[in-house]
PDB file of C-alpha atoms in Angstrom:
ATOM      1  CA  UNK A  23       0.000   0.000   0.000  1.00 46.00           C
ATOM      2  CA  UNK A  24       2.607   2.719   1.252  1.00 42.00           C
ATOM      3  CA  UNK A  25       4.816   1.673  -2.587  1.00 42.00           C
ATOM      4  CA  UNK A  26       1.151   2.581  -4.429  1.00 38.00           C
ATOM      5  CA  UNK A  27       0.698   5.496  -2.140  1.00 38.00           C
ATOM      6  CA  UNK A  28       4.286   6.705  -2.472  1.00 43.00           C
ATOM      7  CA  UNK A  29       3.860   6.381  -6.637  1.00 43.00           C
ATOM      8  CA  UNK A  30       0.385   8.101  -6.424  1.00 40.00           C
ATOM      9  CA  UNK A  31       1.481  10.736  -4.614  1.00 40.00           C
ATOM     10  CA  UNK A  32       5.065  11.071  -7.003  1.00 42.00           C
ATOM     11  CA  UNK A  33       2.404  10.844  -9.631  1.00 39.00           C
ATOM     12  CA  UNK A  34       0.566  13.623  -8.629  1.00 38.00           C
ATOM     13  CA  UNK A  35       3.802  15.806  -7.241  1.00 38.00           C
ATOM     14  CA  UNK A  36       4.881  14.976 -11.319  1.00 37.00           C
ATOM     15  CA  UNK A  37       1.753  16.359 -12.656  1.00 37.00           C
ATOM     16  CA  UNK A  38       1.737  19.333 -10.644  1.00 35.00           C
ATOM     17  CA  UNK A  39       5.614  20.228 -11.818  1.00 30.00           C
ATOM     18  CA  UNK A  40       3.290  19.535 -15.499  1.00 37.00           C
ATOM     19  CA  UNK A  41       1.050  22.267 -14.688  1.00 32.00           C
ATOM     20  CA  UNK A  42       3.335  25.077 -13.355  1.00 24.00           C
ATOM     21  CA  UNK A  43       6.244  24.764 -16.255  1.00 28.00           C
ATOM     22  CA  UNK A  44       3.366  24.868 -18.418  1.00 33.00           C
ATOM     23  CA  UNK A  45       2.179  28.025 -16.799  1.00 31.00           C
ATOM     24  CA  UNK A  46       5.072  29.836 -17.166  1.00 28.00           C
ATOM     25  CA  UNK A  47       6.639  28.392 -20.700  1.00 30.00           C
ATOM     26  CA  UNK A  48       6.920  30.737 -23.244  1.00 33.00           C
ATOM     27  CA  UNK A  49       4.044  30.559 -25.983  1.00 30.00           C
ATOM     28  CA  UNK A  50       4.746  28.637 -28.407  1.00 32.00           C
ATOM     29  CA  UNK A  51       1.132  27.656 -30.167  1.00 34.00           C
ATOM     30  CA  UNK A  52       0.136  28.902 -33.297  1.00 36.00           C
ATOM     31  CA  UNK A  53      -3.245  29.232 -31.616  1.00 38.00           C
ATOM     32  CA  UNK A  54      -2.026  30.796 -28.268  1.00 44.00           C
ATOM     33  CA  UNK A  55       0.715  33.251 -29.994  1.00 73.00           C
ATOM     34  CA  UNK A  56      -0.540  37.392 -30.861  1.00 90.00           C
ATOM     35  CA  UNK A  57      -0.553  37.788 -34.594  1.00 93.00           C
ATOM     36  CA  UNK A  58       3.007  40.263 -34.497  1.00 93.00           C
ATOM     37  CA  UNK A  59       4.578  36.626 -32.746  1.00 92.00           C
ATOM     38  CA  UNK A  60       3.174  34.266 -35.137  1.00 91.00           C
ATOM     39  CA  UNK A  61       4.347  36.196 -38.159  1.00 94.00           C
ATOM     40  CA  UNK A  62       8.082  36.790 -36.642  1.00 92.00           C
ATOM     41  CA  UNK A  63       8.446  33.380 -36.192  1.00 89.00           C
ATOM     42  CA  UNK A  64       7.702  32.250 -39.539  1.00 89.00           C
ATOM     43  CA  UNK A  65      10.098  35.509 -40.800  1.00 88.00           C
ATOM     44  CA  UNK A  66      14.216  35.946 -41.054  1.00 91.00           C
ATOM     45  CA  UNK A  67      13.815  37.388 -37.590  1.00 94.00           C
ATOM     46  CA  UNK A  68      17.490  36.705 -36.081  1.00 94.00           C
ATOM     47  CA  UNK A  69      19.640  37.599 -39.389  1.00 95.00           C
ATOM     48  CA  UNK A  70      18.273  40.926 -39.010  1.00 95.00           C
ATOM     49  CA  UNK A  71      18.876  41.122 -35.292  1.00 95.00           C
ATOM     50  CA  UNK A  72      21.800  39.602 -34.848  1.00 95.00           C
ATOM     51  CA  UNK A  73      23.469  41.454 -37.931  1.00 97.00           C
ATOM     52  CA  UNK A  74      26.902  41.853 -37.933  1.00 97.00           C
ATOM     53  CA  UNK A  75      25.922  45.615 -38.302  1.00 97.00           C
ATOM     54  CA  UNK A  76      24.557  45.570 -35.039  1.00 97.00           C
ATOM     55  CA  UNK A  77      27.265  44.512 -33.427  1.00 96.00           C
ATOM     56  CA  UNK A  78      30.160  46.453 -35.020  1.00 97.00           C
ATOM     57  CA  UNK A  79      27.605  49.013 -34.177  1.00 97.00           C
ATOM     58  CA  UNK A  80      27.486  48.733 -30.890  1.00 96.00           C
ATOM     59  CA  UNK A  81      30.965  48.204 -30.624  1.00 96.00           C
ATOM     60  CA  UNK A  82      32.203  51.481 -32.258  1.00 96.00           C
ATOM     61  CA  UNK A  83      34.281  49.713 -34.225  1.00 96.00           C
ATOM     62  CA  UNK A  84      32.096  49.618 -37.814  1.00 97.00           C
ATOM     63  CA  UNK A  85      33.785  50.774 -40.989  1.00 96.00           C
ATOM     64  CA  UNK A  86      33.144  54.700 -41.107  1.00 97.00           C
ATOM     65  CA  UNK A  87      32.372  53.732 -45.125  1.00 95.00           C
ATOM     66  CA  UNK A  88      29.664  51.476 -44.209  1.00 97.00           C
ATOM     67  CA  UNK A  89      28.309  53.856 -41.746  1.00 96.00           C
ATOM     68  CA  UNK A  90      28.026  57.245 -44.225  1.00 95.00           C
ATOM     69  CA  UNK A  91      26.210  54.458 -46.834  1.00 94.00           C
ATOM     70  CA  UNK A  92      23.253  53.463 -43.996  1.00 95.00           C
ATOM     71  CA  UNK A  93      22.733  56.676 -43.232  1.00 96.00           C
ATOM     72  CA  UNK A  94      22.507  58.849 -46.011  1.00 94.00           C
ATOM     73  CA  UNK A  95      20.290  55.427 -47.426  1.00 94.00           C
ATOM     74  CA  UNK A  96      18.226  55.201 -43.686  1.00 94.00           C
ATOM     75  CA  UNK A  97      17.856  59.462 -44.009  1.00 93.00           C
ATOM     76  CA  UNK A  98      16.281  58.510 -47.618  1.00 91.00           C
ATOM     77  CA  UNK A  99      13.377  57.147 -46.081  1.00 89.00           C
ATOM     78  CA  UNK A 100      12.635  58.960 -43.190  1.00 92.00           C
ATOM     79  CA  UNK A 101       9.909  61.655 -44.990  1.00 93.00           C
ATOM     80  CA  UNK A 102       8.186  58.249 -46.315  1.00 96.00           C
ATOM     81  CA  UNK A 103       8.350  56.980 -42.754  1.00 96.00           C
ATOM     82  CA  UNK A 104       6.641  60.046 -41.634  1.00 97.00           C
ATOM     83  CA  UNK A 105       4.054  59.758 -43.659  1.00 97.00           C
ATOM     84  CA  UNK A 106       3.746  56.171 -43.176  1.00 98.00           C
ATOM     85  CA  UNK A 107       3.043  57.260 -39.379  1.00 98.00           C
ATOM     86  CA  UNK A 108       0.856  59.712 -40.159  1.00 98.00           C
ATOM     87  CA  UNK A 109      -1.503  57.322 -41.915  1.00 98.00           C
ATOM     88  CA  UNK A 110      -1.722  54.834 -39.220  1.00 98.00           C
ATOM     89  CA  UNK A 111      -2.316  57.947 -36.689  1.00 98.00           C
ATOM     90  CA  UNK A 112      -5.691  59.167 -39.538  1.00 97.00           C
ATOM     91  CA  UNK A 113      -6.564  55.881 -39.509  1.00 97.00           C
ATOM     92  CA  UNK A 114      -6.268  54.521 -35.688  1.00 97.00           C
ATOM     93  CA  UNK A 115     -10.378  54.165 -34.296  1.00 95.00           C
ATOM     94  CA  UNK A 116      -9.907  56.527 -31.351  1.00 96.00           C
ATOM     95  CA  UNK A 117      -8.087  59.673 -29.821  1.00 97.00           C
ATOM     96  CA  UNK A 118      -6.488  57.322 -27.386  1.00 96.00           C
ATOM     97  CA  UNK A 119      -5.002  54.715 -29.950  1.00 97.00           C
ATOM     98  CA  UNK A 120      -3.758  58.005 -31.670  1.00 97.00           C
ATOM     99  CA  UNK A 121      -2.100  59.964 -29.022  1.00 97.00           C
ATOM    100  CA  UNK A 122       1.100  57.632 -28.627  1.00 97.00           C
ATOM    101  CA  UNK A 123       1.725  57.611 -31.922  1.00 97.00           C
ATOM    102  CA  UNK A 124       1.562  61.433 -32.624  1.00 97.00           C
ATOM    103  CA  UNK A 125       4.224  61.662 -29.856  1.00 97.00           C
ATOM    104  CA  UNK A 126       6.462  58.759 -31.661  1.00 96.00           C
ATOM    105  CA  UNK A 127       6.024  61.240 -34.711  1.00 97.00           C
ATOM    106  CA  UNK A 128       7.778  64.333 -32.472  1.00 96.00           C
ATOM    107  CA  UNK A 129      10.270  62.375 -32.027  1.00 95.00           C
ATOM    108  CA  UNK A 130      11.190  61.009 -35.038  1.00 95.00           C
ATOM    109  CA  UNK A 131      10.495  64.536 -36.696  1.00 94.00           C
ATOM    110  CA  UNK A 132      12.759  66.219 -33.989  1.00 94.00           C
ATOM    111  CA  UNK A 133      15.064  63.819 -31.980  1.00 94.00           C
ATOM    112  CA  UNK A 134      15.961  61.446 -34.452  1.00 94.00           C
ATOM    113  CA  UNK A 135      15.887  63.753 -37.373  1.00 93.00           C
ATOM    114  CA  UNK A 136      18.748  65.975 -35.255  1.00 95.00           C
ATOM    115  CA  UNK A 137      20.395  62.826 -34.781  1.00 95.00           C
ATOM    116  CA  UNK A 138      21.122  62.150 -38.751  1.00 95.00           C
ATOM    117  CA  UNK A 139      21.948  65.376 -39.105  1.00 94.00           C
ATOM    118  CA  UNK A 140      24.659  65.836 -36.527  1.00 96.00           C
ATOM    119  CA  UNK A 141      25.975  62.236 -37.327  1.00 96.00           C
ATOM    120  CA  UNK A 142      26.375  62.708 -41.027  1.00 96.00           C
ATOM    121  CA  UNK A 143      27.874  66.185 -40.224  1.00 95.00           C
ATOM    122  CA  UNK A 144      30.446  64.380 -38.325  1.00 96.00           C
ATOM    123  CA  UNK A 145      31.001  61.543 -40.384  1.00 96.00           C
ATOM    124  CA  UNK A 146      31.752  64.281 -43.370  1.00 95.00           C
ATOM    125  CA  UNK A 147      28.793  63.426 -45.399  1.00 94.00           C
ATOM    126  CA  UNK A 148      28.073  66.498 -47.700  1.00 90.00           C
ATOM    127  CA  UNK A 149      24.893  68.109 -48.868  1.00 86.00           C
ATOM    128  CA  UNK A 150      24.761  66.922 -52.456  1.00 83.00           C
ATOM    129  CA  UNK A 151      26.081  63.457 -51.449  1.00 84.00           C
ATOM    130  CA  UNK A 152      22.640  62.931 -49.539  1.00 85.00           C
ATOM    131  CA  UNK A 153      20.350  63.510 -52.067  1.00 82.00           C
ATOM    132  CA  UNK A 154      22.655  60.654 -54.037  1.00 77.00           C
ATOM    133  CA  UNK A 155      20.969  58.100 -56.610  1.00 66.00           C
ATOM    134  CA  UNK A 156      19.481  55.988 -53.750  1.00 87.00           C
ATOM    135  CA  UNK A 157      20.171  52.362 -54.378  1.00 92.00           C
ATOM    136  CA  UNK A 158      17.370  49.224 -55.072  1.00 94.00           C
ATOM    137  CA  UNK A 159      16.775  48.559 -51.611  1.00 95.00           C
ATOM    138  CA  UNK A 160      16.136  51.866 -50.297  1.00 95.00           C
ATOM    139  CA  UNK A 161      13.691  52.478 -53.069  1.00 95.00           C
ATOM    140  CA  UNK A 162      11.844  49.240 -52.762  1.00 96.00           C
ATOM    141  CA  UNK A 163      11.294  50.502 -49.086  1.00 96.00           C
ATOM    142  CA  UNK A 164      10.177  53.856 -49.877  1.00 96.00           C
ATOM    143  CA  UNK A 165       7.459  51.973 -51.925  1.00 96.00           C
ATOM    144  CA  UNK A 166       6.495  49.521 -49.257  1.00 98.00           C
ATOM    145  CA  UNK A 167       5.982  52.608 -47.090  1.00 97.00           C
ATOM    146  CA  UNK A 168       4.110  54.235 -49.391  1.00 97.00           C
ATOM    147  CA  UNK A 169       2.457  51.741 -50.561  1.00 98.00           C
ATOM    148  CA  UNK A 170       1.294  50.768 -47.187  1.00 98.00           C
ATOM    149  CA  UNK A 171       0.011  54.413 -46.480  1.00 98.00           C
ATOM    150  CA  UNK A 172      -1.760  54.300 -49.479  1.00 97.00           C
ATOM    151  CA  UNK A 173      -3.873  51.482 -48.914  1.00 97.00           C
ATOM    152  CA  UNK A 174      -6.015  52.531 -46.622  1.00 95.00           C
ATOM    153  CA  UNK A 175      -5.403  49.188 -44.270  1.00 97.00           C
ATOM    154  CA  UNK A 176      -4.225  49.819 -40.652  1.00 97.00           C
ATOM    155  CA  UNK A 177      -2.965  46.001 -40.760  1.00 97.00           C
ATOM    156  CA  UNK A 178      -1.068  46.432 -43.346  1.00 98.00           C
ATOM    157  CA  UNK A 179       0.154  50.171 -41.984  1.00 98.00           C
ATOM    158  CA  UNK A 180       1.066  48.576 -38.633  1.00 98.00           C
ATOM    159  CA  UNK A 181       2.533  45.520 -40.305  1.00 97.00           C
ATOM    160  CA  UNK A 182       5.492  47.689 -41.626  1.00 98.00           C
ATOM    161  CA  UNK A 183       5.890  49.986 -38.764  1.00 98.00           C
ATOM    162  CA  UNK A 184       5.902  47.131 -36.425  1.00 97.00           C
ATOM    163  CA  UNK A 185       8.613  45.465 -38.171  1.00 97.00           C
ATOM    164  CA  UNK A 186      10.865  48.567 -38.694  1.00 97.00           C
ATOM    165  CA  UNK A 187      10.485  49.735 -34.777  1.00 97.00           C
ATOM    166  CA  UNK A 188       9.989  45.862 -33.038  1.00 96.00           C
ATOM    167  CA  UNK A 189      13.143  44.778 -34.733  1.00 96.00           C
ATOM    168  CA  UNK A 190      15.290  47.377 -34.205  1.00 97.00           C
ATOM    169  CA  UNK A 191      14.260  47.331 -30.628  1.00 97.00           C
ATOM    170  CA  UNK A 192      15.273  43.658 -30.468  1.00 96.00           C
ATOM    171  CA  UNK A 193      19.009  44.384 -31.588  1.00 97.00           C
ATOM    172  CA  UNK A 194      18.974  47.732 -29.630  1.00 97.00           C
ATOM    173  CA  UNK A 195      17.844  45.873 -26.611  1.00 96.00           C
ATOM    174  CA  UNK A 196      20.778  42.988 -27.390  1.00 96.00           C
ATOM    175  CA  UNK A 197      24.197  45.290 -27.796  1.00 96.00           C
ATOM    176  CA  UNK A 198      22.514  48.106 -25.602  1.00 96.00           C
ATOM    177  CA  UNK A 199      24.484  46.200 -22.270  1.00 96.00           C
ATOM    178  CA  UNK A 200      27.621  46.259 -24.090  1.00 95.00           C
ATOM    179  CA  UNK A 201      27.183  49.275 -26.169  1.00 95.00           C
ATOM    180  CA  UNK A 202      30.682  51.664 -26.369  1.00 95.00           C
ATOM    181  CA  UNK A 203      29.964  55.222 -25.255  1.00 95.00           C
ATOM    182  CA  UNK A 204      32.163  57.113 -28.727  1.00 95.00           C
ATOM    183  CA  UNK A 205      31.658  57.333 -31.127  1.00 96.00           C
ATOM    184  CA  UNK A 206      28.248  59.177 -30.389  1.00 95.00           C
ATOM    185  CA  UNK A 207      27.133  58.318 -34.008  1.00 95.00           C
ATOM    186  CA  UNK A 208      27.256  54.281 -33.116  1.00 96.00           C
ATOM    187  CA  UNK A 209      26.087  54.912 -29.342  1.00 96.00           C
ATOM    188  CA  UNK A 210      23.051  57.395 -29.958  1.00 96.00           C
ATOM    189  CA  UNK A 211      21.739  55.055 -32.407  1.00 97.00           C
ATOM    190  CA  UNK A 212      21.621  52.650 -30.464  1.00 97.00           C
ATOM    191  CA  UNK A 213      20.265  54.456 -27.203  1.00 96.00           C
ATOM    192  CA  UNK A 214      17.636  55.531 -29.825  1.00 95.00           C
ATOM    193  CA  UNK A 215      16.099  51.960 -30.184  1.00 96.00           C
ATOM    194  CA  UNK A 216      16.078  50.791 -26.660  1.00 96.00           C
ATOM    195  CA  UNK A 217      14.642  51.828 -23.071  1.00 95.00           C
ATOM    196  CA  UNK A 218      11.318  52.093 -21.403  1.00 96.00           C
ATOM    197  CA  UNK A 219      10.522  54.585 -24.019  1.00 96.00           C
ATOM    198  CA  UNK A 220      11.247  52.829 -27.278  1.00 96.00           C
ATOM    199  CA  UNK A 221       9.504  50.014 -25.820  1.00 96.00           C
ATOM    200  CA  UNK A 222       6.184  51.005 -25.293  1.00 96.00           C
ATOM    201  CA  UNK A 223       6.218  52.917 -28.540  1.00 97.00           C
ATOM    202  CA  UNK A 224       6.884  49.026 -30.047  1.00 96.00           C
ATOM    203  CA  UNK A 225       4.066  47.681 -27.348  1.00 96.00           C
ATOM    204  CA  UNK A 226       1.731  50.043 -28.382  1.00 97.00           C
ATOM    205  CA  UNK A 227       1.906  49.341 -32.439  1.00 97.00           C
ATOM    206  CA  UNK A 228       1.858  45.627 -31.474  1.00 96.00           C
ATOM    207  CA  UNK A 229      -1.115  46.261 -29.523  1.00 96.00           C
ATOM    208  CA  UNK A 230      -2.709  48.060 -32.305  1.00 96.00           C
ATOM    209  CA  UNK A 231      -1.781  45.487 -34.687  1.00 96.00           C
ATOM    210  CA  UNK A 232      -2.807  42.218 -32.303  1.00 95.00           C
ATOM    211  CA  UNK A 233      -6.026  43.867 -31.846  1.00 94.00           C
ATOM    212  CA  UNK A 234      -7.308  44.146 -35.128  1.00 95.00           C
ATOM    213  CA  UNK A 235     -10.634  42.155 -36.252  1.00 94.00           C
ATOM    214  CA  UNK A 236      -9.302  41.191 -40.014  1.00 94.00           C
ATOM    215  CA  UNK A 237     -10.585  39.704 -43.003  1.00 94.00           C
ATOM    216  CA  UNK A 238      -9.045  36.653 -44.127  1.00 94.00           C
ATOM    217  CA  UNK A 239      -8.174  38.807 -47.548  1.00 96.00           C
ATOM    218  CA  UNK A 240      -6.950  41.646 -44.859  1.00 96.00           C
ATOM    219  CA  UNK A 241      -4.592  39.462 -42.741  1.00 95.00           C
ATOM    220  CA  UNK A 242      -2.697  37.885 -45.570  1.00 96.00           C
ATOM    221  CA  UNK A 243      -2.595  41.252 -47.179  1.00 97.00           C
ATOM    222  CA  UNK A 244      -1.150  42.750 -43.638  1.00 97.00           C
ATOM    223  CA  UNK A 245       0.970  39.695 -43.311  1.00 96.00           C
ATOM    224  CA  UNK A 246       2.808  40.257 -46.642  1.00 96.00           C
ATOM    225  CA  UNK A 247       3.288  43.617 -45.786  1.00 97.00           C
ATOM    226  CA  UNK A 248       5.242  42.120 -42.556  1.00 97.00           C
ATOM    227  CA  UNK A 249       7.340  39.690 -44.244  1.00 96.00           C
ATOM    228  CA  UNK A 250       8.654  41.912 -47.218  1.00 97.00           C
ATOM    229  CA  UNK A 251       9.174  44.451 -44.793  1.00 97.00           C
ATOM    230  CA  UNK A 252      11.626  41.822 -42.910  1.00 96.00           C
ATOM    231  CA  UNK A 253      13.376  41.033 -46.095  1.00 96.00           C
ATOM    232  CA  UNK A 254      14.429  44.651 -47.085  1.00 97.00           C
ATOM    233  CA  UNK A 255      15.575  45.446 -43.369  1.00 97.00           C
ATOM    234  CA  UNK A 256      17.754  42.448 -43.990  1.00 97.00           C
ATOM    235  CA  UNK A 257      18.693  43.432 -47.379  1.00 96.00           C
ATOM    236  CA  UNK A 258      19.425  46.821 -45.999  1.00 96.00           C
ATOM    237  CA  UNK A 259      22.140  46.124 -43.415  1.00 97.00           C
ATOM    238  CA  UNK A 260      23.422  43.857 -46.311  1.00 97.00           C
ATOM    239  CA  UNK A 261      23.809  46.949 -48.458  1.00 96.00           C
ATOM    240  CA  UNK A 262      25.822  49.395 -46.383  1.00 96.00           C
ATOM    241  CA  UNK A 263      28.318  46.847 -46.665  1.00 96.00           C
ATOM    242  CA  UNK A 264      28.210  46.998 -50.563  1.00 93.00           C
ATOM    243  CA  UNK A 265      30.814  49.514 -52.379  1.00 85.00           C
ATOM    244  CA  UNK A 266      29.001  51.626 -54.960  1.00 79.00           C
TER     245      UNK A 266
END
């Protein structure tokens, strides 16, 4: 009796131990995960987050070369951005769901916007050499973005803006800890796309995105939006390290 007793009771101690790591393990269902984690996992997540950009980045140690080529090519994009933004802000359902972003748009418009300036000053990038001939990759993002804006569909909206600000949080987040302090064009950009703050800007267009009621035509729409978006950011490290 006490050997059944002993094994009902391991049993049960078993099956409890069941219970709680299943309580706590990351989701990992299909069914269980938000959209935005469902899509990233079936994306090419980790080659953009784990770049080798990133971490030369983060490092100060990145050729100055490939550094003047992202920038003046990120700068490119950065009215199309804006405008992305914008949309998504028209077309969010309430004042609340717009506020947040409208502040996100300050910053990018002031903060950020400073920060390409000063950096490309430094980095001895000159007037006429940002308004270069921008290369395939930038434009094909310029179109997403527009495109995007010009659909009309928040999904697909917040499908591209969650990608651009979600994964750069996720490498920002990554090198932040080990991040050199000079020079100020590697650091800022990084400090940029981490923190409290740059988080719940990436929360909130999660949120936004997770709590959409879609159309089967309007998810796979939204969802192709997401993935092409996570190609180009891929594609776009890959260029700055591509000699004209």
């Amino acid at each position: 009796i006490g050997n059944r007793a002993d094994s009902a009771a391991g049993a049960a101690d078993a099956a409890d131990a069941d219970a709680v790591a299943a309580a706590v393990r990351p989701l990992s269902s299909t069914a269980m995960a938000t959209r935005s984690e469902r899509w990233r996992a079936e994306a090419n997540w980790t080659a953009v987050v784990e770049h080798r950009f990133t971490n030369e980045l983060a490092a100060g140690t990145i050729d100055q070369d490939v550094m003047r080529r992202y920038l003046v090519e990120d700068h490119a994009f950065l009215d199309d951005f804006v405008v992305l933004l914008a949309s998504m802000i028209a077309k969010a359902p309430s004042l609340a769901d717009r506020v947040p972003g409208c502040q996100f748009l300050a910053l990018i418009t002031g903060k950020e916007n400073d920060y390409f300036e000063r950096a490309l000053d430094a980095l001895g990038v000159k007037a006429e050499a940002r308004e270069s001939a921008r290369r395939p990759v930038t434009l094909a993002f310029q179109q997403l973005m527009r495109d995007a804006a010009q659909s009309g569909e928040l999904g697909e909206m917040l499908a591209v803006l969650v990608v651009a600000e979600w994964s750069y949080q996720s490498w920002g987040e990554r090198v932040a800890p080990v991040a050199v302090a000079e020079p100020f064009w590697c650091r800022t950009w990084v400090d940029l796309h981490c923190g409290d703050y740059f988080g719940s800007v990436v929360s909130y267009l999660r949120g936004l995105l997770d709590s959409l009621t879609l159309t089967t035509a309007q998810e796979e729409a939204a969802k192709a939006r997401f993935m092409r978006a996570v190609d180009l950011e891929l594609a776009f490290f890959d260029a700055a390290y591509e000699a004209p």
